[in-house]
């Protein structure tokens, strides 16, 4: 596969538009790029990097002659069309949760487990955005010092919930006086019965609740992390919260390593030299990662590294990245780059 025919399913969405941008920006060796979405978008023109594309409806025949198909149109569309695309000769890189926990489907973050790509059978899963930035930041530490426990709280941007959620935040943001009663129609989850304003708020629910009391987003972080690190015994727990930020997920991560006697400086050295990571940790200069300044940037930013005062191998860190880039589109395109 030197130059390839590419399709993007969900090309009009928050993630799909970034996949197209990343392919063009990184000069991915594509012979052709086909943009696919629902029938509603058929004929729409999309411009990126000076090139014009016309969106087509997604049908089984869309995948004839396609070598790599990126999917970001929701799990149901992936379940409907991914096997079809593989049967017609494509490798599918799926951004949804449809196949992430299927045993023989690799769940890949190139900085962490690129070797798992070797075993793919046509479908490769891209992890959830919150998982990607967490495992990217933990990997250099896990690799050298081992990892026993992870407890994470997320502060997630609205773009993770799609283009309509960005519009909802924008509409509510100039309605300060009525902030508690502002009209809300989408968050925390379109499938739910109650909606809450996101502007001037923090909503401790992302996706639906499971009978365990965790949300599906939290369970994704827990289960995907264990799969990527190939460690079912790793203790992982998560609390996921939506906040009024457009793009850029932030995470407060508590972790316990295997090795006693490790210092904050030891961790900083590991992170400084790790691929895809920028260490931004200088309290004296008030330097730490923030989502507003991570928007549009590829790196995973790490800061606020501290030793837990009461646990000999416990540490805290603050991790920020653009959820639509390393959290979704960039990671998918990096997977494709590894493939070719
Ligand atoms: P979005 O902005 O709402 O876009 C949804 C996309 O799906 C649009 O392009 C839409 O096309 C397309 N679509 C809807 N129904 C379709 C159909 N019947 N056939 C073909 N395409 C259809 O959502 P998003 O934020 O980009 O997210 C899309 C999906 O990506 C999510 O559902 C999720 O599974 C995944 N995602 C993954 C991550 C991650 O963590 N890696 C993050 C965010 C999202 P129209 O414009 O024609 O409706
Ligand atoms: O809410 C976020 O910040 C990330 C959302 C991801 C998402 C949204 C809708 C459906 C996913 C995902 O990638 O896990 C899915 C899904 O495919 O289940």
Tab-separated table of C-alpha atoms and ligand atoms in Angstrom:
chain	number	residue	atom	x	y	z
A	1	UNK	CA	0.000	0.000	0.000
A	2	UNK	CA	2.021	3.010	-1.176
A	3	UNK	CA	-0.658	5.330	-2.439
A	4	UNK	CA	-4.168	4.488	-1.394
A	5	UNK	CA	-7.807	5.240	-2.059
A	6	UNK	CA	-9.387	6.598	1.108
A	7	UNK	CA	-12.985	7.024	2.300
A	8	UNK	CA	-14.211	8.985	5.338
A	9	UNK	CA	-17.620	7.954	6.679
A	10	UNK	CA	-19.070	10.781	8.803
A	11	UNK	CA	-17.084	13.335	6.806
A	12	UNK	CA	-19.434	16.234	7.666
A	13	UNK	CA	-19.091	15.676	11.423
A	14	UNK	CA	-16.801	17.137	14.083
A	15	UNK	CA	-14.379	14.188	13.848
A	16	UNK	CA	-14.707	13.494	10.101
A	17	UNK	CA	-13.819	17.051	9.100
A	18	UNK	CA	-10.651	16.830	11.222
A	19	UNK	CA	-9.712	13.477	9.643
A	20	UNK	CA	-9.822	15.126	6.205
A	21	UNK	CA	-7.763	18.086	7.452
A	22	UNK	CA	-5.134	15.817	9.039
A	23	UNK	CA	-4.829	13.643	5.906
A	24	UNK	CA	-4.193	16.729	3.783
A	25	UNK	CA	-1.991	18.542	6.311
A	26	UNK	CA	0.221	15.468	6.846
A	27	UNK	CA	0.361	14.791	3.092
A	28	UNK	CA	-1.021	11.305	3.534
A	29	UNK	CA	-0.279	9.446	0.279
A	30	UNK	CA	-3.887	9.257	-0.895
A	31	UNK	CA	-4.688	8.673	-4.563
A	32	UNK	CA	-8.258	9.743	-3.866
A	33	UNK	CA	-10.371	10.783	-0.857
A	34	UNK	CA	-14.117	10.021	-0.897
A	35	UNK	CA	-16.291	11.881	1.608
A	36	UNK	CA	-19.320	9.937	2.847
A	37	UNK	CA	-22.166	10.897	5.171
A	38	UNK	CA	-25.948	10.416	5.337
A	39	UNK	CA	-28.351	11.031	2.470
A	40	UNK	CA	-29.049	14.460	4.032
A	41	UNK	CA	-25.560	15.628	3.072
A	42	UNK	CA	-25.450	14.228	-0.448
A	43	UNK	CA	-24.020	16.861	-2.836
A	44	UNK	CA	-22.656	19.183	-0.153
A	45	UNK	CA	-19.303	20.722	-1.052
A	46	UNK	CA	-16.493	20.663	1.505
A	47	UNK	CA	-13.255	22.600	1.025
A	48	UNK	CA	-10.005	21.822	2.807
A	49	UNK	CA	-6.428	22.896	2.096
A	50	UNK	CA	-7.536	24.469	-1.190
A	51	UNK	CA	-9.196	21.278	-2.444
A	52	UNK	CA	-12.926	20.777	-3.022
A	53	UNK	CA	-14.794	17.555	-2.273
A	54	UNK	CA	-18.439	16.568	-2.860
A	55	UNK	CA	-20.114	14.495	-0.142
A	56	UNK	CA	-21.793	11.239	-1.171
A	57	UNK	CA	-24.394	9.121	0.613
A	58	UNK	CA	-22.912	6.034	2.323
A	59	UNK	CA	-24.028	2.844	0.571
A	60	UNK	CA	-22.294	-0.579	0.353
A	61	UNK	CA	-20.940	0.230	-3.131
A	62	UNK	CA	-19.192	3.329	-1.701
A	63	UNK	CA	-16.389	0.993	-0.584
A	64	UNK	CA	-15.594	-0.560	-3.968
A	65	UNK	CA	-11.915	0.181	-4.696
A	66	UNK	CA	-11.308	1.744	-1.279
A	67	UNK	CA	-8.094	0.725	0.539
A	68	UNK	CA	-8.574	2.542	3.857
A	69	UNK	CA	-11.969	3.612	5.272
A	70	UNK	CA	-12.148	5.877	8.327
A	71	UNK	CA	-15.465	5.571	10.195
A	72	UNK	CA	-16.800	8.302	12.524
A	73	UNK	CA	-20.567	8.289	12.074
A	74	UNK	CA	-21.581	6.481	15.270
A	75	UNK	CA	-21.468	2.831	16.281
A	76	UNK	CA	-24.602	1.801	14.398
A	77	UNK	CA	-23.241	2.993	11.062
A	78	UNK	CA	-19.959	1.190	11.753
A	79	UNK	CA	-21.851	-2.011	12.551
A	80	UNK	CA	-23.884	-1.576	9.358
A	81	UNK	CA	-21.012	-0.858	6.934
A	82	UNK	CA	-17.590	-1.864	8.378
A	83	UNK	CA	-17.761	-5.571	7.453
A	84	UNK	CA	-19.128	-4.575	4.059
A	85	UNK	CA	-16.115	-2.299	3.525
A	86	UNK	CA	-13.707	-5.072	4.601
A	87	UNK	CA	-15.430	-7.584	2.303
A	88	UNK	CA	-14.850	-5.144	-0.573
A	89	UNK	CA	-11.100	-4.944	0.227
A	90	UNK	CA	-10.771	-1.990	2.598
A	91	UNK	CA	-9.054	-1.790	5.972
A	92	UNK	CA	-11.411	-0.015	8.377
A	93	UNK	CA	-10.134	2.392	11.052
A	94	UNK	CA	-13.143	2.814	13.294
A	95	UNK	CA	-13.536	5.789	15.631
A	96	UNK	CA	-16.634	4.441	17.386
A	97	UNK	CA	-17.085	2.072	20.322
A	98	UNK	CA	-18.625	-0.601	18.053
A	99	UNK	CA	-15.588	-2.916	17.968
A	100	UNK	CA	-13.210	-1.595	20.623
A	101	UNK	CA	-13.723	-4.413	23.080
A	102	UNK	CA	-13.951	-7.235	20.514
A	103	UNK	CA	-11.137	-9.580	21.469
A	104	UNK	CA	-9.300	-10.006	18.171
A	105	UNK	CA	-9.766	-6.403	17.011
A	106	UNK	CA	-6.727	-4.259	17.861
A	107	UNK	CA	-7.386	-1.099	19.886
A	108	UNK	CA	-4.500	1.121	18.963
A	109	UNK	CA	-2.627	4.196	20.131
A	110	UNK	CA	0.519	4.265	17.979
A	111	UNK	CA	2.725	5.659	20.784
A	112	UNK	CA	1.611	2.833	23.091
A	113	UNK	CA	0.818	-0.447	21.311
A	114	UNK	CA	1.716	-0.187	17.599
A	115	UNK	CA	2.667	-3.883	17.534
A	116	UNK	CA	-0.970	-4.904	18.018
A	117	UNK	CA	-1.618	-3.617	14.469
A	118	UNK	CA	0.199	-6.628	13.060
A	119	UNK	CA	-2.710	-8.897	14.011
A	120	UNK	CA	-5.557	-6.957	12.430
A	121	UNK	CA	-8.146	-8.786	10.350
A	122	UNK	CA	-9.551	-5.794	8.504
A	123	UNK	CA	-10.964	-3.662	11.326
A	124	UNK	CA	-8.808	-1.542	13.654
A	125	UNK	CA	-10.424	0.320	16.532
A	126	UNK	CA	-9.489	3.823	17.621
A	127	UNK	CA	-9.984	4.233	21.391
A	128	UNK	CA	-12.233	6.791	23.066
A	129	UNK	CA	-10.673	10.271	23.163
A	130	UNK	CA	-10.398	10.338	26.963
A	131	UNK	CA	-8.617	6.983	26.961
A	132	UNK	CA	-6.137	8.001	24.247
A	133	UNK	CA	-4.710	11.020	26.049
A	134	UNK	CA	-4.537	9.155	29.375
A	135	UNK	CA	-2.683	6.092	28.058
A	136	UNK	CA	-0.347	8.260	25.958
A	137	UNK	CA	0.714	10.168	29.088
A	138	UNK	CA	0.913	7.062	31.292
A	139	UNK	CA	2.803	4.827	28.835
A	140	UNK	CA	6.357	6.188	29.357
A	141	UNK	CA	5.818	5.835	33.111
A	142	UNK	CA	4.184	2.390	32.908
A	143	UNK	CA	6.911	1.071	30.636
A	144	UNK	CA	9.786	1.975	32.999
A	145	UNK	CA	8.189	1.924	36.456
A	146	UNK	CA	5.111	-0.309	36.190
A	147	UNK	CA	1.550	0.741	36.964
A	148	UNK	CA	-0.823	-0.567	39.646
A	149	UNK	CA	-3.739	1.831	39.890
A	150	UNK	CA	-5.247	4.753	37.964
A	151	UNK	CA	-8.009	7.068	39.182
A	152	UNK	CA	-9.025	9.729	36.666
A	153	UNK	CA	-11.446	12.653	36.631
A	154	UNK	CA	-12.105	14.205	33.229
A	155	UNK	CA	-13.156	17.718	32.246
A	156	UNK	CA	-14.445	17.155	28.705
A	157	UNK	CA	-15.096	19.713	25.978
A	158	UNK	CA	-18.436	19.874	24.156
A	159	UNK	CA	-16.903	19.091	20.745
A	160	UNK	CA	-16.645	15.497	21.992
A	161	UNK	CA	-20.441	15.402	21.686
A	162	UNK	CA	-20.459	16.592	18.048
A	163	UNK	CA	-21.104	19.750	16.045
A	164	UNK	CA	-24.593	20.300	17.514
A	165	UNK	CA	-23.188	20.386	21.056
A	166	UNK	CA	-20.733	23.121	20.046
A	167	UNK	CA	-23.708	25.119	18.720
A	168	UNK	CA	-25.630	24.547	21.969
A	169	UNK	CA	-22.730	25.937	24.039
A	170	UNK	CA	-22.396	28.906	21.681
A	171	UNK	CA	-26.129	29.718	21.901
A	172	UNK	CA	-26.224	29.532	25.701
A	173	UNK	CA	-22.985	31.404	26.267
A	174	UNK	CA	-24.393	34.900	25.786
A	175	UNK	CA	-27.446	34.243	28.008
A	176	UNK	CA	-25.920	34.994	31.409
A	177	UNK	CA	-28.983	36.219	33.348
A	178	UNK	CA	-31.069	33.155	32.472
A	179	UNK	CA	-28.201	30.675	32.832
A	180	UNK	CA	-30.059	28.165	35.062
A	181	UNK	CA	-33.077	27.992	32.764
A	182	UNK	CA	-31.445	28.336	29.336
A	183	UNK	CA	-32.944	26.066	26.711
A	184	UNK	CA	-31.032	22.757	26.479
A	185	UNK	CA	-31.833	20.035	23.956
A	186	UNK	CA	-28.769	17.818	23.669
A	187	UNK	CA	-26.536	17.430	26.732
A	188	UNK	CA	-25.702	15.378	28.686
A	189	UNK	CA	-26.881	12.815	26.127
A	190	UNK	CA	-29.242	13.042	23.173
A	191	UNK	CA	-30.682	9.628	24.103
A	192	UNK	CA	-31.636	10.749	27.639
A	193	UNK	CA	-34.883	12.235	29.016
A	194	UNK	CA	-33.449	15.311	30.740
A	195	UNK	CA	-31.264	18.037	29.294
A	196	UNK	CA	-29.184	20.581	31.217
A	197	UNK	CA	-27.529	23.814	30.072
A	198	UNK	CA	-23.789	23.394	29.555
A	199	UNK	CA	-22.787	27.092	29.597
A	200	UNK	CA	-21.796	28.184	33.158
A	201	UNK	CA	-22.176	24.565	34.280
A	202	UNK	CA	-20.386	21.217	34.822
A	203	UNK	CA	-22.389	18.066	34.047
A	204	UNK	CA	-21.162	14.848	35.739
A	205	UNK	CA	-22.666	12.612	33.066
A	206	UNK	CA	-21.180	11.681	29.670
A	207	UNK	CA	-23.208	9.057	27.794
A	208	UNK	CA	-25.849	6.875	29.489
A	209	UNK	CA	-25.666	5.326	32.966
A	210	UNK	CA	-24.908	1.650	33.442
A	211	UNK	CA	-26.557	-0.308	36.295
A	212	UNK	CA	-23.192	-0.097	38.143
A	213	UNK	CA	-23.658	3.672	38.604
A	214	UNK	CA	-20.833	4.417	36.160
A	215	UNK	CA	-21.554	6.088	32.829
A	216	UNK	CA	-20.643	4.352	29.570
A	217	UNK	CA	-17.884	6.943	28.981
A	218	UNK	CA	-16.367	6.009	32.345
A	219	UNK	CA	-16.609	2.289	31.569
A	220	UNK	CA	-14.988	2.878	28.179
A	221	UNK	CA	-11.998	4.506	29.911
A	222	UNK	CA	-11.740	1.643	32.411
A	223	UNK	CA	-12.049	-1.247	29.942
A	224	UNK	CA	-10.111	0.271	27.046
A	225	UNK	CA	-7.149	1.164	29.290
A	226	UNK	CA	-6.882	-2.442	30.515
A	227	UNK	CA	-7.049	-3.736	26.928
A	228	UNK	CA	-4.430	-1.310	25.546
A	229	UNK	CA	-2.029	-1.994	28.433
A	230	UNK	CA	-2.810	-5.732	28.190
A	231	UNK	CA	-3.358	-5.838	31.946
A	232	UNK	CA	-6.733	-7.067	33.213
A	233	UNK	CA	-5.488	-6.667	36.803
A	234	UNK	CA	-4.739	-2.949	36.512
A	235	UNK	CA	-7.047	-1.026	38.861
A	236	UNK	CA	-8.777	1.762	36.933
A	237	UNK	CA	-11.648	4.035	37.932
A	238	UNK	CA	-13.034	7.140	36.218
A	239	UNK	CA	-15.404	10.079	36.702
A	240	UNK	CA	-16.262	11.887	33.466
A	241	UNK	CA	-17.580	15.451	33.480
A	242	UNK	CA	-18.661	17.763	30.627
A	243	UNK	CA	-17.562	21.385	30.983
A	244	UNK	CA	-18.184	24.495	28.843
A	245	UNK	CA	-14.998	24.306	26.758
A	246	UNK	CA	-15.228	24.053	22.949
A	247	UNK	CA	-12.287	21.711	22.307
A	248	UNK	CA	-9.639	20.159	24.535
A	249	UNK	CA	-10.280	17.503	27.157
A	250	UNK	CA	-8.487	17.869	30.521
A	251	UNK	CA	-7.819	15.055	32.966
A	252	UNK	CA	-6.718	14.934	36.586
A	253	UNK	CA	-4.970	11.570	36.857
A	254	UNK	CA	-3.908	9.875	40.111
A	255	UNK	CA	-1.690	6.845	39.563
A	256	UNK	CA	0.331	4.397	41.613
A	257	UNK	CA	3.486	2.872	40.139
A	258	UNK	CA	5.288	-0.357	41.088
A	259	UNK	CA	8.593	1.241	42.023
A	260	UNK	CA	9.237	2.937	45.386
A	261	UNK	CA	11.745	5.800	45.639
A	262	UNK	CA	10.688	7.449	42.356
A	263	UNK	CA	10.773	11.253	42.345
A	264	UNK	CA	8.793	13.856	40.412
A	265	UNK	CA	12.022	14.681	38.547
A	266	UNK	CA	12.295	11.016	37.441
A	267	UNK	CA	8.777	11.208	35.981
A	268	UNK	CA	9.468	14.530	34.268
A	269	UNK	CA	12.539	13.056	32.560
A	270	UNK	CA	10.523	10.111	31.236
A	271	UNK	CA	7.754	12.377	29.929
A	272	UNK	CA	10.115	14.980	28.435
A	273	UNK	CA	11.553	12.409	26.046
A	274	UNK	CA	8.332	10.612	25.173
A	275	UNK	CA	6.778	10.772	21.685
A	276	UNK	CA	3.681	12.937	21.277
A	277	UNK	CA	4.042	14.522	24.731
A	278	UNK	CA	4.905	18.089	25.701
A	279	UNK	CA	5.847	18.610	29.333
A	280	UNK	CA	4.443	21.929	30.531
A	281	UNK	CA	5.177	21.939	34.230
A	282	UNK	CA	6.699	25.001	35.839
A	283	UNK	CA	4.641	26.165	38.829
A	284	UNK	CA	7.030	29.082	39.462
A	285	UNK	CA	6.085	30.453	36.040
A	286	UNK	CA	2.409	29.401	36.376
A	287	UNK	CA	3.048	27.117	33.426
A	288	UNK	CA	0.634	24.189	33.053
A	289	UNK	CA	-1.585	22.767	30.294
A	290	UNK	CA	-4.956	24.382	29.503
A	291	UNK	CA	-7.507	23.358	26.874
A	292	UNK	CA	-7.870	26.838	25.378
A	293	UNK	CA	-4.238	26.701	24.273
A	294	UNK	CA	-4.254	23.031	23.233
A	295	UNK	CA	-7.025	23.546	20.654
A	296	UNK	CA	-5.698	22.830	17.155
A	297	UNK	CA	-2.414	21.364	18.463
A	298	UNK	CA	-1.439	17.705	18.001
A	299	UNK	CA	0.468	17.100	21.249
A	300	UNK	CA	-0.631	15.694	24.599
A	301	UNK	CA	0.326	18.263	27.263
A	302	UNK	CA	1.304	17.113	30.767
A	303	UNK	CA	1.824	19.230	33.876
A	304	UNK	CA	1.132	19.667	37.614
A	305	UNK	CA	3.077	16.498	38.420
A	306	UNK	CA	3.080	15.979	42.189
A	307	UNK	CA	3.832	13.178	44.599
A	308	UNK	CA	0.868	12.063	46.680
A	309	UNK	CA	1.601	13.165	50.259
A	310	UNK	CA	0.293	9.940	51.805
A	311	UNK	CA	1.138	7.151	49.370
A	312	UNK	CA	4.740	5.983	48.729
A	313	UNK	CA	4.171	5.269	45.019
A	314	UNK	CA	1.217	7.602	44.296
A	315	UNK	CA	1.409	10.662	41.969
A	316	UNK	CA	-0.943	13.176	40.401
A	317	UNK	CA	-0.753	14.830	36.986
A	318	UNK	CA	-2.890	17.062	34.739
A	319	UNK	CA	-3.174	16.037	31.083
A	320	UNK	CA	-4.717	18.074	28.248
A	321	UNK	CA	-5.098	17.477	24.520
A	322	UNK	CA	-7.363	18.479	21.640
A	323	UNK	CA	-9.978	15.711	21.804
A	324	UNK	CA	-10.770	15.963	18.082
A	325	UNK	CA	-7.093	15.653	17.105
A	326	UNK	CA	-4.970	13.228	19.186
A	327	UNK	CA	-8.261	12.101	20.794
A	328	UNK	CA	-9.783	11.090	17.456
A	329	UNK	CA	-8.698	12.239	13.960
A	330	UNK	CA	-4.943	12.420	14.430
A	331	UNK	CA	-4.766	9.045	16.178
A	332	UNK	CA	-6.748	7.462	13.313
A	333	UNK	CA	-4.509	9.014	10.663
A	334	UNK	CA	-1.388	7.915	12.585
A	335	UNK	CA	-2.801	4.357	12.557
A	336	UNK	CA	-3.211	4.618	8.766
A	337	UNK	CA	0.357	5.931	8.446
A	338	UNK	CA	1.623	2.906	10.390
A	339	UNK	CA	-0.352	0.612	8.070
A	340	UNK	CA	1.230	1.933	4.889
B	1	LIG	P1	-21.251	14.656	14.543
B	1	LIG	O1	-20.497	15.933	14.489
B	1	LIG	O2	-22.647	14.676	15.053
B	1	LIG	O3	-21.236	13.990	13.068
B	1	LIG	C1	-21.897	12.798	12.803
B	1	LIG	C2	-21.501	12.314	11.423
B	1	LIG	O4	-22.150	11.061	11.167
B	1	LIG	C3	-21.958	13.255	10.309
B	1	LIG	O5	-21.003	13.272	9.284
B	1	LIG	C4	-23.227	12.596	9.842
B	1	LIG	O6	-23.586	12.920	8.520
B	1	LIG	C5	-22.823	11.150	9.909
B	1	LIG	N1	-23.982	10.283	9.841
B	1	LIG	C6	-25.101	10.329	10.597
B	1	LIG	N2	-26.000	9.407	10.156
B	1	LIG	C7	-25.414	8.769	9.115
B	1	LIG	C8	-25.828	7.739	8.242
B	1	LIG	N3	-27.029	7.176	8.336
B	1	LIG	N4	-24.973	7.329	7.274
B	1	LIG	C9	-23.761	7.914	7.135
B	1	LIG	N5	-23.308	8.913	7.938
B	1	LIG	C10	-24.138	9.334	8.899
B	1	LIG	O7	-20.495	13.598	15.432
B	1	LIG	P2	-18.922	13.448	15.707
B	1	LIG	O8	-18.584	14.185	16.946
B	1	LIG	O9	-18.132	13.706	14.488
B	1	LIG	O10	-18.868	11.926	16.103
B	1	LIG	C11	-19.216	10.920	15.201
B	1	LIG	C12	-18.906	9.576	15.839
B	1	LIG	O11	-17.493	9.489	16.017
B	1	LIG	C13	-19.490	9.419	17.229
B	1	LIG	O12	-20.799	8.914	17.198
B	1	LIG	C14	-18.528	8.482	17.866
B	1	LIG	O13	-18.882	7.157	17.587
B	1	LIG	C15	-17.214	8.830	17.212
B	1	LIG	N6	-16.415	9.710	18.080
B	1	LIG	C16	-15.314	9.202	18.588
B	1	LIG	C17	-14.552	9.965	19.428
B	1	LIG	C18	-13.376	9.355	20.074
B	1	LIG	O14	-13.315	9.482	21.253
B	1	LIG	N7	-12.445	8.749	19.376
B	1	LIG	C19	-14.883	11.257	19.738
B	1	LIG	C20	-16.016	11.775	19.191
B	1	LIG	C21	-16.780	10.982	18.357
B	1	LIG	P3	-24.744	14.001	8.214
B	1	LIG	O15	-24.075	15.335	8.341
B	1	LIG	O16	-25.139	13.675	6.830
B	1	LIG	O17	-25.825	13.799	9.215
B	2	LIG	O1	-18.126	12.817	24.716
B	2	LIG	C1	-16.939	12.830	24.388
B	2	LIG	O2	-16.163	13.701	24.756
B	2	LIG	C2	-16.430	11.731	23.534
B	2	LIG	C3	-17.526	11.021	22.875
B	2	LIG	C4	-17.350	9.939	22.175
B	2	LIG	C5	-18.487	9.222	21.600
B	2	LIG	C6	-19.671	9.891	21.341
B	2	LIG	C7	-20.765	9.205	20.821
B	2	LIG	C8	-20.689	7.865	20.576
B	2	LIG	C9	-18.380	7.865	21.315
B	2	LIG	C10	-17.084	7.168	21.528
B	2	LIG	O3	-16.170	7.421	20.761
B	2	LIG	O4	-16.963	6.359	22.446
B	2	LIG	C11	-19.495	7.194	20.835
B	2	LIG	C12	-19.449	5.735	20.558
B	2	LIG	O5	-18.966	5.370	19.499
B	2	LIG	O6	-19.924	4.962	21.400
